Structure formats: structure tokens, C-alpha cells
CSV table of C-alpha atoms and ligand atoms in Angstrom, one decimal:
chain,number,residue,atom,x,y,z
A,1,UNK,CA,-0.7,-15.4,-6.4
A,2,UNK,CA,-0.2,-13.8,-2.9
A,3,UNK,CA,1.7,-10.6,-3.0
A,4,UNK,CA,2.9,-7.7,-0.9
A,5,UNK,CA,3.8,-4.1,-2.1
A,6,UNK,CA,6.9,-2.6,0.0
A,7,UNK,CA,7.9,0.7,-0.4
A,8,UNK,CA,7.7,4.5,1.6
A,9,UNK,CA,4.7,6.1,1.6
A,10,UNK,CA,4.0,7.9,-1.5
A,11,UNK,CA,6.2,4.7,-3.7
A,12,UNK,CA,3.0,4.3,-5.8
A,13,UNK,CA,2.1,1.0,-3.2
A,14,UNK,CA,-1.5,2.3,-4.2
A,15,UNK,CA,-1.3,2.9,-7.6
A,16,UNK,CA,0.2,-0.4,-8.6
A,17,UNK,CA,-2.0,-3.0,-6.3
A,18,UNK,CA,-5.0,-1.1,-8.1
A,19,UNK,CA,-3.2,-2.1,-11.6
A,20,UNK,CA,-2.1,-5.6,-10.0
A,21,UNK,CA,-5.7,-6.4,-8.7
A,22,UNK,CA,-7.2,-5.6,-12.6
A,23,UNK,CA,-4.9,-7.5,-13.8
A,24,UNK,CA,-4.9,-10.5,-12.1
A,25,UNK,CA,-8.1,-10.6,-10.7
A,26,UNK,CA,-6.7,-10.7,-7.0
A,27,UNK,CA,-7.8,-8.9,-4.0
A,28,UNK,CA,-6.2,-5.6,-3.5
A,29,UNK,CA,-5.7,-4.9,0.6
A,30,UNK,CA,-4.6,-1.8,1.6
A,31,UNK,CA,-4.7,-1.7,5.2
A,32,UNK,CA,-4.0,2.2,5.5
A,33,UNK,CA,-7.9,2.0,3.4
A,34,UNK,CA,-8.6,-0.3,6.0
A,35,UNK,CA,-8.0,2.1,8.6
A,36,UNK,CA,-9.3,4.8,7.2
A,37,UNK,CA,-12.5,3.0,6.8
A,38,UNK,CA,-12.9,1.8,10.3
A,39,UNK,CA,-12.7,5.8,11.2
A,40,UNK,CA,-14.9,6.8,8.9
A,41,UNK,CA,-17.0,4.0,10.8
A,42,UNK,CA,-16.0,5.4,14.0
A,43,UNK,CA,-15.4,1.5,15.4
A,44,UNK,CA,-13.0,0.8,18.1
A,45,UNK,CA,-10.3,0.2,15.8
A,46,UNK,CA,-10.9,3.8,14.0
A,47,UNK,CA,-11.5,5.6,17.5
A,48,UNK,CA,-7.8,3.9,18.1
A,49,UNK,CA,-6.0,4.7,15.2
A,50,UNK,CA,-7.3,7.9,14.4
A,51,UNK,CA,-4.4,10.0,16.8
A,52,UNK,CA,-1.5,7.6,15.7
A,53,UNK,CA,-2.3,8.1,11.9
A,54,UNK,CA,-2.2,11.2,12.2
A,55,UNK,CA,1.3,11.5,14.2
A,56,UNK,CA,2.4,9.1,11.5
A,57,UNK,CA,3.4,6.3,13.9
A,58,UNK,CA,2.4,2.5,13.5
A,59,UNK,CA,-1.0,1.5,14.8
A,60,UNK,CA,0.2,-1.6,16.8
A,61,UNK,CA,0.8,-4.4,15.7
A,62,UNK,CA,-2.0,-6.7,17.5
A,63,UNK,CA,-4.2,-4.5,15.9
A,64,UNK,CA,-3.3,-5.3,12.5
A,65,UNK,CA,-2.7,-8.4,13.0
A,66,UNK,CA,-6.4,-8.7,13.8
A,67,UNK,CA,-7.5,-7.0,11.2
A,68,UNK,CA,-5.1,-8.8,8.4
A,69,UNK,CA,-6.1,-12.3,9.3
A,70,UNK,CA,-9.8,-11.3,9.6
A,71,UNK,CA,-9.4,-9.9,6.2
A,72,UNK,CA,-7.9,-12.6,4.2
A,73,UNK,CA,-9.8,-15.3,5.3
A,74,UNK,CA,-12.8,-13.7,3.0
A,75,UNK,CA,-13.4,-15.4,0.2
A,76,UNK,CA,-12.0,-13.1,-2.3
A,77,UNK,CA,-9.0,-13.4,-1.0
A,78,UNK,CA,-9.2,-17.6,-2.1
A,79,UNK,CA,-7.5,-16.3,-5.5
A,80,UNK,CA,-4.7,-14.2,-4.0
A,81,UNK,CA,-4.1,-11.0,-3.1
A,82,UNK,CA,-1.6,-8.3,-3.0
A,83,UNK,CA,-1.3,-6.8,0.2
A,84,UNK,CA,-0.7,-2.8,0.2
A,85,UNK,CA,1.1,-1.3,3.7
A,86,UNK,CA,1.2,-4.7,5.5
A,87,UNK,CA,3.7,-5.9,7.0
A,88,UNK,CA,5.1,-3.2,7.9
A,89,UNK,CA,6.9,-4.5,11.0
A,90,UNK,CA,9.2,-7.6,11.7
A,91,UNK,CA,6.2,-8.6,14.1
A,92,UNK,CA,3.7,-7.9,11.5
A,93,UNK,CA,6.0,-10.0,8.9
A,94,UNK,CA,6.2,-12.8,10.9
A,95,UNK,CA,2.5,-13.3,12.0
A,96,UNK,CA,1.6,-13.0,8.4
A,97,UNK,CA,4.2,-16.1,7.2
A,98,UNK,CA,2.7,-17.7,10.4
A,99,UNK,CA,-1.5,-16.7,9.0
A,100,UNK,CA,-0.2,-17.8,5.3
A,101,UNK,CA,1.7,-21.7,6.3
A,102,UNK,CA,-1.8,-22.2,8.8
A,103,UNK,CA,-3.7,-21.6,6.0
A,104,UNK,CA,-1.6,-23.8,3.8
A,105,UNK,CA,-0.2,-21.1,1.6
A,106,UNK,CA,3.3,-18.7,1.3
A,107,UNK,CA,4.0,-15.7,-0.4
A,108,UNK,CA,4.9,-15.7,-4.0
A,109,UNK,CA,6.7,-12.5,-4.4
A,110,UNK,CA,7.8,-9.2,-2.2
A,111,UNK,CA,7.7,-6.3,-4.6
A,112,UNK,CA,10.0,-3.4,-3.6
A,113,UNK,CA,9.0,0.4,-5.2
A,114,UNK,CA,12.1,2.4,-4.8
A,115,UNK,CA,11.5,6.3,-4.5
A,116,UNK,CA,13.5,8.9,-4.3
A,117,UNK,CA,12.5,10.9,-0.7
A,118,UNK,CA,12.6,14.1,-2.6
A,119,UNK,CA,10.0,12.4,-5.0
A,120,UNK,CA,8.1,11.4,-2.5
A,121,UNK,CA,7.0,14.4,-0.6
A,122,UNK,CA,6.2,15.9,-4.3
A,123,UNK,CA,3.9,13.1,-4.4
A,124,UNK,CA,2.0,12.8,-1.2
A,125,UNK,CA,1.3,17.0,-1.5
A,126,UNK,CA,-0.3,16.4,-4.7
A,127,UNK,CA,-2.3,13.4,-4.2
A,128,UNK,CA,-6.0,12.8,-3.9
A,129,UNK,CA,-8.8,10.6,-4.5
A,130,UNK,CA,-12.2,9.7,-5.7
A,131,UNK,CA,-14.6,10.3,-2.9
A,132,UNK,CA,-17.1,7.8,-3.6
A,133,UNK,CA,-14.9,4.8,-5.7
A,134,UNK,CA,-11.2,5.8,-3.9
A,135,UNK,CA,-9.3,5.6,-7.6
A,136,UNK,CA,-6.5,8.2,-7.3
A,137,UNK,CA,-5.5,11.4,-9.3
A,138,UNK,CA,-2.1,13.6,-8.4
A,139,UNK,CA,-2.3,17.6,-9.5
A,140,UNK,CA,0.3,17.1,-11.9
A,141,UNK,CA,1.1,13.4,-12.3
A,142,UNK,CA,-2.4,11.8,-13.1
A,143,UNK,CA,-5.4,14.6,-13.5
A,144,UNK,CA,-9.0,12.8,-14.5
A,145,UNK,CA,-9.4,12.9,-18.0
A,146,UNK,CA,-12.3,15.2,-17.4
A,147,UNK,CA,-11.5,17.8,-15.1
A,148,UNK,CA,-13.4,17.9,-11.9
A,149,UNK,CA,-15.0,13.9,-13.0
A,150,UNK,CA,-13.9,10.5,-11.9
A,151,UNK,CA,-12.8,8.6,-14.9
A,152,UNK,CA,-13.5,5.8,-13.4
A,153,UNK,CA,-17.0,6.0,-11.5
A,154,UNK,CA,-18.1,9.6,-12.7
A,155,UNK,CA,-18.1,11.7,-9.4
A,156,UNK,CA,-17.4,15.5,-9.0
A,157,UNK,CA,-16.3,15.1,-5.7
A,158,UNK,CA,-12.9,14.4,-4.6
A,159,UNK,CA,-10.6,13.8,-1.6
A,160,UNK,CA,-7.6,14.4,0.5
A,161,UNK,CA,-6.1,12.5,3.2
A,162,UNK,CA,-5.5,14.4,6.7
A,163,UNK,CA,-1.9,12.4,7.2
A,164,UNK,CA,-0.9,14.2,4.1
A,165,UNK,CA,0.5,17.3,5.7
A,166,UNK,CA,4.4,17.8,5.7
A,167,UNK,CA,4.5,17.5,9.0
A,168,UNK,CA,2.7,14.2,9.1
A,169,UNK,CA,4.5,13.1,6.4
A,170,UNK,CA,7.7,13.3,7.6
A,171,UNK,CA,7.5,11.1,10.7
A,172,UNK,CA,5.4,8.9,8.3
A,173,UNK,CA,8.9,8.4,6.3
A,174,UNK,CA,10.7,8.3,9.9
A,175,UNK,CA,8.4,5.4,10.7
A,176,UNK,CA,9.4,3.6,7.2
A,177,UNK,CA,12.9,3.5,7.7
A,178,UNK,CA,12.8,2.3,11.4
A,179,UNK,CA,10.3,0.0,10.9
A,180,UNK,CA,9.6,-1.0,8.1
A,181,UNK,CA,12.9,-1.0,5.7
A,182,UNK,CA,14.7,-3.9,7.8
A,183,UNK,CA,11.6,-5.9,5.9
A,184,UNK,CA,13.9,-5.9,2.8
A,185,UNK,CA,16.6,-8.2,3.9
A,186,UNK,CA,14.1,-10.4,5.5
A,187,UNK,CA,12.2,-10.5,2.2
A,188,UNK,CA,15.6,-10.6,0.4
A,189,UNK,CA,16.8,-13.9,2.6
A,190,UNK,CA,13.6,-15.7,1.7
A,191,UNK,CA,14.5,-14.9,-1.8
A,192,UNK,CA,11.3,-13.4,-2.6
A,193,UNK,CA,11.9,-9.8,-2.5
A,194,UNK,CA,11.4,-8.4,-6.3
A,195,UNK,CA,12.9,-4.7,-6.8
A,196,UNK,CA,11.1,-2.2,-9.5
A,197,UNK,CA,12.3,1.2,-10.2
A,198,UNK,CA,9.4,3.4,-8.4
A,199,UNK,CA,10.6,7.1,-9.7
A,200,UNK,CA,9.6,6.0,-13.8
A,201,UNK,CA,6.1,7.2,-15.3
A,202,UNK,CA,3.1,5.2,-13.8
A,203,UNK,CA,3.0,2.9,-16.7
A,204,UNK,CA,6.8,2.2,-16.7
A,205,UNK,CA,6.4,0.9,-13.3
A,206,UNK,CA,3.5,-1.2,-13.9
A,207,UNK,CA,5.0,-3.2,-17.1
A,208,UNK,CA,8.1,-3.7,-14.9
A,209,UNK,CA,6.1,-5.0,-11.9
A,210,UNK,CA,3.9,-7.6,-14.5
A,211,UNK,CA,7.1,-8.2,-16.6
A,212,UNK,CA,9.1,-9.5,-13.4
A,213,UNK,CA,6.4,-11.0,-12.0
A,214,UNK,CA,5.7,-13.3,-15.4
A,215,UNK,CA,9.5,-14.3,-15.4
A,216,UNK,CA,9.2,-15.1,-11.2
A,217,UNK,CA,6.1,-17.1,-12.2
A,218,UNK,CA,8.5,-19.1,-14.8
B,301,LIG,P1,-0.9,3.6,4.4
B,301,LIG,O1,-1.9,4.0,3.9
B,301,LIG,O2,-0.7,2.6,4.2
B,301,LIG,O3,-0.3,5.3,3.9
B,301,LIG,P2,1.6,4.7,3.4
B,301,LIG,O4,2.3,4.0,3.3
B,301,LIG,O5,2.3,6.3,3.9
B,301,LIG,O6,1.5,4.9,1.5
B,301,LIG,P3,0.7,5.9,0.9
B,301,LIG,O7,-0.9,5.5,0.4
B,301,LIG,O8,0.9,7.5,1.1
B,301,LIG,O9,1.5,5.9,-0.8
B,301,LIG,P4,1.4,4.7,-1.6
B,301,LIG,O10,3.0,4.1,-1.7
B,301,LIG,O11,0.0,3.9,-1.4
B,301,LIG,O12,1.1,5.9,-3.2
B,301,LIG,P5,0.6,6.1,-3.6
B,301,LIG,O13,-0.2,4.9,-4.8
B,301,LIG,O14,-1.0,6.4,-3.4
B,301,LIG,O15,-0.6,3.7,6.0
B,301,LIG,C1,-1.1,6.0,6.4
B,301,LIG,C2,-1.2,5.1,7.3
B,301,LIG,O16,-1.9,4.3,8.6
B,301,LIG,C3,0.3,4.6,8.6
B,301,LIG,O17,1.0,6.1,8.6
B,301,LIG,C4,0.2,4.0,9.4
B,301,LIG,O18,-0.5,5.5,10.6
B,301,LIG,C5,-1.4,3.2,9.1
B,301,LIG,N1,-0.6,2.0,9.1
B,301,LIG,C6,-1.2,1.4,7.7
B,301,LIG,N2,-0.5,0.4,7.4
B,301,LIG,C7,-0.5,0.1,9.0
B,301,LIG,C8,0.2,-1.5,9.5
B,301,LIG,N3,0.7,-2.2,8.7
B,301,LIG,N4,0.9,-1.3,10.7
B,301,LIG,C9,0.9,-0.3,11.4
B,301,LIG,N5,0.2,1.0,10.8
B,301,LIG,C10,-0.3,1.0,9.9
B,301,LIG,O19,0.6,7.2,-4.9
B,301,LIG,C11,1.0,8.7,-4.0
B,301,LIG,C12,1.0,9.7,-5.0
B,301,LIG,O20,2.0,10.0,-6.3
B,301,LIG,C13,-0.8,10.0,-6.1
B,301,LIG,O21,-1.1,10.8,-6.1
B,301,LIG,C14,0.1,9.0,-7.0
B,301,LIG,O22,-0.7,9.3,-8.5
B,301,LIG,C15,1.6,9.0,-8.0
B,301,LIG,N6,2.0,7.9,-8.2
B,301,LIG,C16,1.7,7.3,-8.1
B,301,LIG,N7,3.1,6.3,-8.9
B,301,LIG,C17,3.7,7.4,-9.5
B,301,LIG,C18,5.1,7.5,-10.4
B,301,LIG,N8,5.7,6.6,-11.0
B,301,LIG,N9,5.5,9.0,-10.7
B,301,LIG,C19,4.9,9.9,-10.4
B,301,LIG,N10,3.3,10.4,-9.5
B,301,LIG,C20,3.4,8.9,-9.0
B,302,LIG,MG1,-1.3,3.8,-0.3
């Protein structure tokens, strides 16, 4: 299964992608995570991306397309993948179509996680993640079962993202509206778009995602 998750910053793409990965045994490809790893490792891509990400703007298409092309050629993507944060521009969407066509593959579905702007700011400002395994949490909506201990790996170290400051979040929302939201009609026209209500609770969103994916596969 080959999926794309579309939705504004904080919509729950990463949260749902982790569950889709667990459910279908496919790879989770978060371009935001890939860039943050490149920044932490101090690679050339990371050095180029850091200032752009901190400003809430989009990293150039050619950088992103190369990153994703290399990633989907890895063996763990053979059974499929869920793309989280890519494509984000028309050029990226067209490059993805071409990349898959070359491999004799195509997307099965594009899931739109729709969430109101006010809720996004609240979700982003309360977000934190395990510093060891990356599991995602929220101050209000998803606390670890034992306070201060990761449910998944038991680590006691957590991190917050540099680009989750209020000014940067505004720029990220603007970038989404201007550059990424136009992909909704692009995929709707291809008959691939499936909308889910991202305002519901996390488990309910997951249930709707799985139900709609099963229905689409029939
Ligand atoms: P990226 O890392 O992709 O960030 P984003 O799109 O802004 O999305 P987020 O990761 O902030 O949100 P999410 O939808 O994953 O939400 P989450 O599940 O965490 O990109 C970062 C930057 O990298 C970009 O700004 C850009 O500079 C660059 N970049 C990346 N890809 C690029 C590309 N293709 N081209 C160019 N540049 C690129 O949920 C948020 C919080 O809410 C969590 O705490 C979660 O627990 C909670 N939550 C989730 N669902 C619910 C729910 N239903 N109810 C209540 N709380 C919930
Ligand atoms: Mg994310």
C-alpha cells in the first residue's frame, strides 16, 4: 500500500502515520523527521535546511525530491509506505508520480486530515516527543501513561521542536495554505483523495482512517 498524508502543521499526520505503519507493516516516511535527522547529523542537506525550517518556509523542491527518491528505493519500502509531509508542492507531487511510474507503481490513496486553525496552534504548542524513539505526546491530549517515562521505550528524555514557536507556526500555516492546499484538488481530480475528520480524538481518527482505507481497497 502506498499512501500520502496531507494536512496542515499539527493536523496529526505523524500521529496517524505511526499507527498506519503498525497496522499495515509499511514504512513511515516523514520528510520533516528526515530533515531533522540531517540537521542533527550536520550533513550538507541539514545545513541548508536548518534556517529554512526555523523560518517556517519550505525547503527547495529539488532537495526534497532527491531525499524521497533515495528513500523509497530502500528495501523497507518494497511493501509500501506512508508519506508524511511530502509532497508539499505541485512540483513535488508531479515528481512523485513520475518516480512511482518509473518503478511501475502508483499511489493507492491520499488521506486528507482536516483540522480547524485554532486547534492546530493548541496541538503544536503542547507537543513533545521521546528523545530516544521519537514517539509523539501532547501535554493535554496524549500524556505518557507513567509521567515522565516514554510508553514505547522507557526513556525519560523528551524533546520539543525548534519550529514549534508561535511566529514560526504562523509561517508554516501560511506555507501550507499557499503551497500545499492546492494539492487537494490535484489528488481529488485523480480520484485518490479521502478526507477524514481530524478534529475527532486520536483513536477515532485512526478508526476512520482504517475504515476508509479498507473500503477503498474493496
Ligand atoms: P514537518 O515535520 O512535516 O511538520 P508539519 O507539516 O508542520 O507537521 P507537524 O509534524 O508539525 O504536524 P503533524 O501533522 O505531524 O502532527 P502530529 O501528529 O505531530 O515539517 C517541518 C518542516 O520541514 C517544514 O516546515 C519545512 O520547512 C520542512 N519540510 C518537511 N517536508 C518538506 C517538504 N516535502 N518540502 C519542503 N519542506 C519540507 O500532532 C501534533 C500534536 O497534536 C501532537 O502532540 C499529537 O499528540 C497531537 N494530536 C494529534 N492528533 C490529535 C487529535 N486527533 N486530537 C488531539 N491531539 C492530537
Ligand atoms: Mg509531523
